[in-house]
mmCIF file of C-alpha atoms and ligand atoms in Angstrom:
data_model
loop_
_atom_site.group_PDB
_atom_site.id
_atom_site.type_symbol
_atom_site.label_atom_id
_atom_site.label_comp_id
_atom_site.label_asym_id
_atom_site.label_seq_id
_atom_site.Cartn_x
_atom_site.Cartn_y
_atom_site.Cartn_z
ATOM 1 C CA UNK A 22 70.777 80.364 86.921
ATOM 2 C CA UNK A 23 72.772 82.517 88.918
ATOM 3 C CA UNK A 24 76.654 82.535 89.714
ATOM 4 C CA UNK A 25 76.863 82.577 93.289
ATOM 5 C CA UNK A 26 79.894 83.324 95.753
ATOM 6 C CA UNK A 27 79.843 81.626 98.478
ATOM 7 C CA UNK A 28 81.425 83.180 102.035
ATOM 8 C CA UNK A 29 81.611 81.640 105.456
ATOM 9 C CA UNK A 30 81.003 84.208 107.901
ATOM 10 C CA UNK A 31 81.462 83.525 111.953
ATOM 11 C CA UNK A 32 79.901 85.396 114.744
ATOM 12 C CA UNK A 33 81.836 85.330 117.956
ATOM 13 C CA UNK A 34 81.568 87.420 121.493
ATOM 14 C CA UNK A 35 80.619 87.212 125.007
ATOM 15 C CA UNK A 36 76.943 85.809 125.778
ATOM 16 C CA UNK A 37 74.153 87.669 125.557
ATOM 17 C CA UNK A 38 75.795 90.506 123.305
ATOM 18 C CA UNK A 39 73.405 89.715 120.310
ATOM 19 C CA UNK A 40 74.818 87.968 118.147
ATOM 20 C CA UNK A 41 72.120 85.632 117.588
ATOM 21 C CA UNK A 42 69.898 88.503 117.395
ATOM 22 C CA UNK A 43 71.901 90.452 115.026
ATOM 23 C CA UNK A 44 71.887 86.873 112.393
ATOM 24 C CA UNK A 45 68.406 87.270 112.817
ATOM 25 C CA UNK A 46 67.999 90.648 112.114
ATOM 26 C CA UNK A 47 69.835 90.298 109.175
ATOM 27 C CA UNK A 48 68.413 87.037 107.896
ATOM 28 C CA UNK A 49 64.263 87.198 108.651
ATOM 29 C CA UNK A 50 64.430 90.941 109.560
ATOM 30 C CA UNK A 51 62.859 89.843 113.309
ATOM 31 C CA UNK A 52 63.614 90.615 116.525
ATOM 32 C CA UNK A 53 62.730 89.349 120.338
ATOM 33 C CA UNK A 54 63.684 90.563 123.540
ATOM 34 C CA UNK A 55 63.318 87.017 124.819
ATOM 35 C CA UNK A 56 65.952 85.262 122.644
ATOM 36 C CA UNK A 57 67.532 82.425 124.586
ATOM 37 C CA UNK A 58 71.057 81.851 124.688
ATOM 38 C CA UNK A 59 72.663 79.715 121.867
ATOM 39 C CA UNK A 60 73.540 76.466 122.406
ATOM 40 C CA UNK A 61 76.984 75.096 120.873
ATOM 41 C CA UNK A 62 76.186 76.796 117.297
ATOM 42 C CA UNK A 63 73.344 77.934 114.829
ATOM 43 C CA UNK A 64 73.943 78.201 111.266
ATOM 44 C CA UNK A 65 71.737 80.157 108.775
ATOM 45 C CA UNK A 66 72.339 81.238 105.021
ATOM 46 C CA UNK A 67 71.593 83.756 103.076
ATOM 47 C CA UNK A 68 71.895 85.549 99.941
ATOM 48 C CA UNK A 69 72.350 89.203 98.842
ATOM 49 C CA UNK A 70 73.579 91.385 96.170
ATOM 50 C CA UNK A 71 76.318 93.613 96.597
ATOM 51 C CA UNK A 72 77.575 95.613 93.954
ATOM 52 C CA UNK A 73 75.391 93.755 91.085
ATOM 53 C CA UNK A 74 77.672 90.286 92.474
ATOM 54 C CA UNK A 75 75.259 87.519 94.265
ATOM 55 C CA UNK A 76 76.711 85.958 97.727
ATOM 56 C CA UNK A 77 75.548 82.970 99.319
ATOM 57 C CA UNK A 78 76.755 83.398 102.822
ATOM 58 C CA UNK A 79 76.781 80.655 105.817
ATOM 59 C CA UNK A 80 76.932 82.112 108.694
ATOM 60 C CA UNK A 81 77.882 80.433 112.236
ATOM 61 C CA UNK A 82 76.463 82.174 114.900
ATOM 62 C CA UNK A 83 78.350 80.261 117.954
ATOM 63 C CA UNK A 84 77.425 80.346 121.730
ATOM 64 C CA UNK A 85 78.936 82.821 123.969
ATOM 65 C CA UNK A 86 79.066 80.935 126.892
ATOM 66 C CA UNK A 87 82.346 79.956 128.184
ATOM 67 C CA UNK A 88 82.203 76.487 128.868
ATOM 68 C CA UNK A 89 81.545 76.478 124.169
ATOM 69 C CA UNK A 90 84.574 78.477 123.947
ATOM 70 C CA UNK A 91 86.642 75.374 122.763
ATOM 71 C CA UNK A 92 83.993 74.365 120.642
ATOM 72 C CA UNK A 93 85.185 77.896 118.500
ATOM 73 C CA UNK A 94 88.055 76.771 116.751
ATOM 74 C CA UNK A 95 85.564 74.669 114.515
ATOM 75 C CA UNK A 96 83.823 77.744 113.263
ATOM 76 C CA UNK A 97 86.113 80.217 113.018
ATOM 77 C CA UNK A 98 88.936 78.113 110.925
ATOM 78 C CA UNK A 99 87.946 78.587 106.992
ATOM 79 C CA UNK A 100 86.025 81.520 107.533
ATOM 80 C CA UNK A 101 86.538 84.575 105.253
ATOM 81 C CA UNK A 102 84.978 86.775 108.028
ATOM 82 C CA UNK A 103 84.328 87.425 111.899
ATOM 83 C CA UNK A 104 82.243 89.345 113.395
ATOM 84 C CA UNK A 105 83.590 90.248 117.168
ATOM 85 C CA UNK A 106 80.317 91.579 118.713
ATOM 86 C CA UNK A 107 80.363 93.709 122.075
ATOM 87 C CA UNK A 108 77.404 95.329 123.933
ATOM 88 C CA UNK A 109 78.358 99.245 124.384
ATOM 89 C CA UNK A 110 76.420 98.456 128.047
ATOM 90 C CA UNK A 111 78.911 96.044 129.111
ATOM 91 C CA UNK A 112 82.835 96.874 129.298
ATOM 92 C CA UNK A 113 83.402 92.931 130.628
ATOM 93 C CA UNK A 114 81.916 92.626 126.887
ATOM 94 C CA UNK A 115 83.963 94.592 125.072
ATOM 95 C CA UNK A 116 86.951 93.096 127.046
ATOM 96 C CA UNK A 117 85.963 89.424 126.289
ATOM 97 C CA UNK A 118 86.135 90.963 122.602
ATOM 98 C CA UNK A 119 89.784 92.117 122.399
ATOM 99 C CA UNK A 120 90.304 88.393 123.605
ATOM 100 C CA UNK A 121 88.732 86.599 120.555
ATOM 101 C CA UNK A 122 90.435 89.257 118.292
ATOM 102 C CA UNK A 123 93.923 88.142 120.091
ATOM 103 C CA UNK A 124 92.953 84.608 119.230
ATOM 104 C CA UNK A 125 91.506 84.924 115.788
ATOM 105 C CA UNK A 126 94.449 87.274 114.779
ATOM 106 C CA UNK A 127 96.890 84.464 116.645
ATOM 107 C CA UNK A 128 95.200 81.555 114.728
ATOM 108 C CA UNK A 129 93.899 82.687 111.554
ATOM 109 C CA UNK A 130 96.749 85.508 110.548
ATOM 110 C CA UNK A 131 95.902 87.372 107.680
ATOM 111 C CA UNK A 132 93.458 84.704 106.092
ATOM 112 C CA UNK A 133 90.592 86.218 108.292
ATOM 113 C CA UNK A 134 88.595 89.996 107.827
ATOM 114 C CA UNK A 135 87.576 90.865 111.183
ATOM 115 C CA UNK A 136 84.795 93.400 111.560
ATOM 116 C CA UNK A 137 84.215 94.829 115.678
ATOM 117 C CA UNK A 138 80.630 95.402 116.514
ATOM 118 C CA UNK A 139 79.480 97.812 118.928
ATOM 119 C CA UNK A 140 75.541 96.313 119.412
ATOM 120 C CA UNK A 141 72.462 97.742 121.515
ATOM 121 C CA UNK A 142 73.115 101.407 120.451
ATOM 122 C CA UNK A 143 69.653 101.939 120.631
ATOM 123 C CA UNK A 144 70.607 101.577 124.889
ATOM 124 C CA UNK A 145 72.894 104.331 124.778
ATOM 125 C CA UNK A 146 71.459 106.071 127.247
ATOM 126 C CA UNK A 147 73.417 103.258 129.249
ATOM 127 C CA UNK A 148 76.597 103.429 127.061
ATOM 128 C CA UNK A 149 79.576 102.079 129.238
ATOM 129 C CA UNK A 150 82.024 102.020 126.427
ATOM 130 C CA UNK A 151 82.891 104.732 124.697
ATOM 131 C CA UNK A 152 83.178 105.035 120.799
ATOM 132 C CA UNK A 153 86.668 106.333 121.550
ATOM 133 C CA UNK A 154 88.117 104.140 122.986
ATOM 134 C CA UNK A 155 86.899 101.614 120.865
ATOM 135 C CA UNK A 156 87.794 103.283 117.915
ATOM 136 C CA UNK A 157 91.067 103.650 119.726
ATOM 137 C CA UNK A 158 91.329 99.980 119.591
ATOM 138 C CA UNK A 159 90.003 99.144 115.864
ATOM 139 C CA UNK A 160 92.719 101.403 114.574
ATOM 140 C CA UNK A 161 95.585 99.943 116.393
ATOM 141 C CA UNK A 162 94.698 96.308 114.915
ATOM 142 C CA UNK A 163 92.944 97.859 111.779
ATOM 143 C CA UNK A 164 89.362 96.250 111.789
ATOM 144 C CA UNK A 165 86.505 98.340 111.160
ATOM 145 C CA UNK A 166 84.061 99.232 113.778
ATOM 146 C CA UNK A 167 80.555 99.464 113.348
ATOM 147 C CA UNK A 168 77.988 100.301 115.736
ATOM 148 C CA UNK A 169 74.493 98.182 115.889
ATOM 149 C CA UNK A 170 71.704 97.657 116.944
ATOM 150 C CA UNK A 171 69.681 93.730 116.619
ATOM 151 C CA UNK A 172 66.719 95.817 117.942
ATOM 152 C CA UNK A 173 66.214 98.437 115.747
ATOM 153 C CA UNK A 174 67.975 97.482 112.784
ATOM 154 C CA UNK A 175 70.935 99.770 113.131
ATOM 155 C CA UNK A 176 73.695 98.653 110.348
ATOM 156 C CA UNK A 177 73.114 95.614 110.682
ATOM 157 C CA UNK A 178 72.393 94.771 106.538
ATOM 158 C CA UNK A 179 75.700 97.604 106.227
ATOM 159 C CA UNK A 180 77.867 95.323 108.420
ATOM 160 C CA UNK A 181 77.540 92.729 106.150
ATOM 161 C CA UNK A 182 77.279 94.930 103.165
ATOM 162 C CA UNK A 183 81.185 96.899 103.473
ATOM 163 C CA UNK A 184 81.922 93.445 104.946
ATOM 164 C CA UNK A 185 81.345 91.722 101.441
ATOM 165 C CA UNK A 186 83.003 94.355 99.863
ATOM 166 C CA UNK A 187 86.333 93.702 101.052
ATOM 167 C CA UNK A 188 86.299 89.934 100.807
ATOM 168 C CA UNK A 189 87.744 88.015 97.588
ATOM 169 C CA UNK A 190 85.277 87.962 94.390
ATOM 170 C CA UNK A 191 85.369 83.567 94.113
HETATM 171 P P1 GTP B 224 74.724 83.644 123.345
HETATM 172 O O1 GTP B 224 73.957 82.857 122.337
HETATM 173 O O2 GTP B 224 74.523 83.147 124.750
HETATM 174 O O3 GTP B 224 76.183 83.762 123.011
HETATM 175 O O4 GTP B 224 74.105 85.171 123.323
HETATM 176 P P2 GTP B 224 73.936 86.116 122.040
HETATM 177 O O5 GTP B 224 75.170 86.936 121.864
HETATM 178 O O6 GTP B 224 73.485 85.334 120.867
HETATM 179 O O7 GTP B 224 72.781 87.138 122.511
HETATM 180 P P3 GTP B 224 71.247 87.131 122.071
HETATM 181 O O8 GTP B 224 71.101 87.485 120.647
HETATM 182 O O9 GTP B 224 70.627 85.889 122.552
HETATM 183 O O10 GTP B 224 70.707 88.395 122.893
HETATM 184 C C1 GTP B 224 70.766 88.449 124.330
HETATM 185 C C2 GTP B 224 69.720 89.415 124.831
HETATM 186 O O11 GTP B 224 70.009 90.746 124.382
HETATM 187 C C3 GTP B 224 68.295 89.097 124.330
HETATM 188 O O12 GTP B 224 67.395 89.417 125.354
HETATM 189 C C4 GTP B 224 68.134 90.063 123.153
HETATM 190 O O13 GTP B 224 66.794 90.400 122.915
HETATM 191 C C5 GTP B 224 68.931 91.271 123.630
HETATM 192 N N1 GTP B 224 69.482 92.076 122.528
HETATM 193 C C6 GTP B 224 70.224 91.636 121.492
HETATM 194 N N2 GTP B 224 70.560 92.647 120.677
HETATM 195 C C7 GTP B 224 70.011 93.752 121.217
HETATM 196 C C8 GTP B 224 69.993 95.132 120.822
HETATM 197 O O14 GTP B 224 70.557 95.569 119.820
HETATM 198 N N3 GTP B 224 69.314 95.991 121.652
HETATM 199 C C9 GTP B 224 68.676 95.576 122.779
HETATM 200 N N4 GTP B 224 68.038 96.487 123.504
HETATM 201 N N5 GTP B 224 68.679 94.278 123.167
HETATM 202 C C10 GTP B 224 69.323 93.390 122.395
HETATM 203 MG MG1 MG B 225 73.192 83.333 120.571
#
């Protein structure tokens, strides 16, 4: 009979950055390279333990695609925590991030923990934005950055982890 806190967590970013992927990752430990582009929203829960506390979290992983971007609003309002994912490949990407960290910071205020991931480091081979400048940018609005990978597993369970941490204990 556990006491659990519950957390609504929203994933938001350009399409095709991996944020379905990364919910995946971090919910059945699976991965695919052929995972098809969300449509409107997916929501999955789970639980964890972080720091002997259990969490039920119920997380919104919404659609990229820009014709769902007014659809966002309905995730994103109420939620403890976002997620702004980028792909390090793509700077369009991590420029279609600064925009939904504009608008959540515009919308939600305070009320709202954003966390800025840097996904497909295991491409970095192909790495078209730099950690500095996107550390450049998490410091000046004072979100944490954390760089990813859905494929490998890279920080993904720590994302959520030092997310958690941060967020109120009710
Ligand atoms: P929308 O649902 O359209 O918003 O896209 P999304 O952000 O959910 O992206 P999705 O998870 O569907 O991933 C898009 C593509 O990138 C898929 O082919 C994934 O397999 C691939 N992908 C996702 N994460 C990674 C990663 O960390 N590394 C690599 N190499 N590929 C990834
Ligand atoms: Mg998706």
């Amino acid at each position: 009979n556990e006491n659990l806190i519950n957390h609504k967590i929203v994933f938001l970013g350009e399409s095709a950055v991996g944020k379905s992927s990364l919910v995946i990752r971090f919910v059945q430990d699976k991965f695919s390279l052929s995972q098809e582009p969300t449509v409107g929203a997916a929501f999955l829960t789970k639980k964890l333990k972080v720091d002997d506390l259990n969490y039920k979290l119920q997380i919104w992983d919404t659609a990229g695609q820009e014709r769902y971007h007014s659809l966002a609003p309905m995730y994103y309002r109420g939620a403890a925590a976002a997620f702004v994912v980028y792909d390090i490949t793509s700077m369009d990407s991590f420029e279609r991030a600064k925009k939904w960290i504009e608008e959540l910071k515009k919308i939600c205020g305070e009320e709202i923990k954003i966390a800025l991931l840097a996904n497909k480091m295991d491409l970095d081979e192909n790495q078209r934005v730099s950690k500095d400048i996107a550390l450049e940018f998490a410091t000046e609005k004072n979100l944490q950055l954390f760089e990813t990978s859905a494929k490998t597993g890279l920080n993904v369970r720590k994302v959520f982890e030092e997310t958690i941490k941060i967020l109120p204990k009710t």
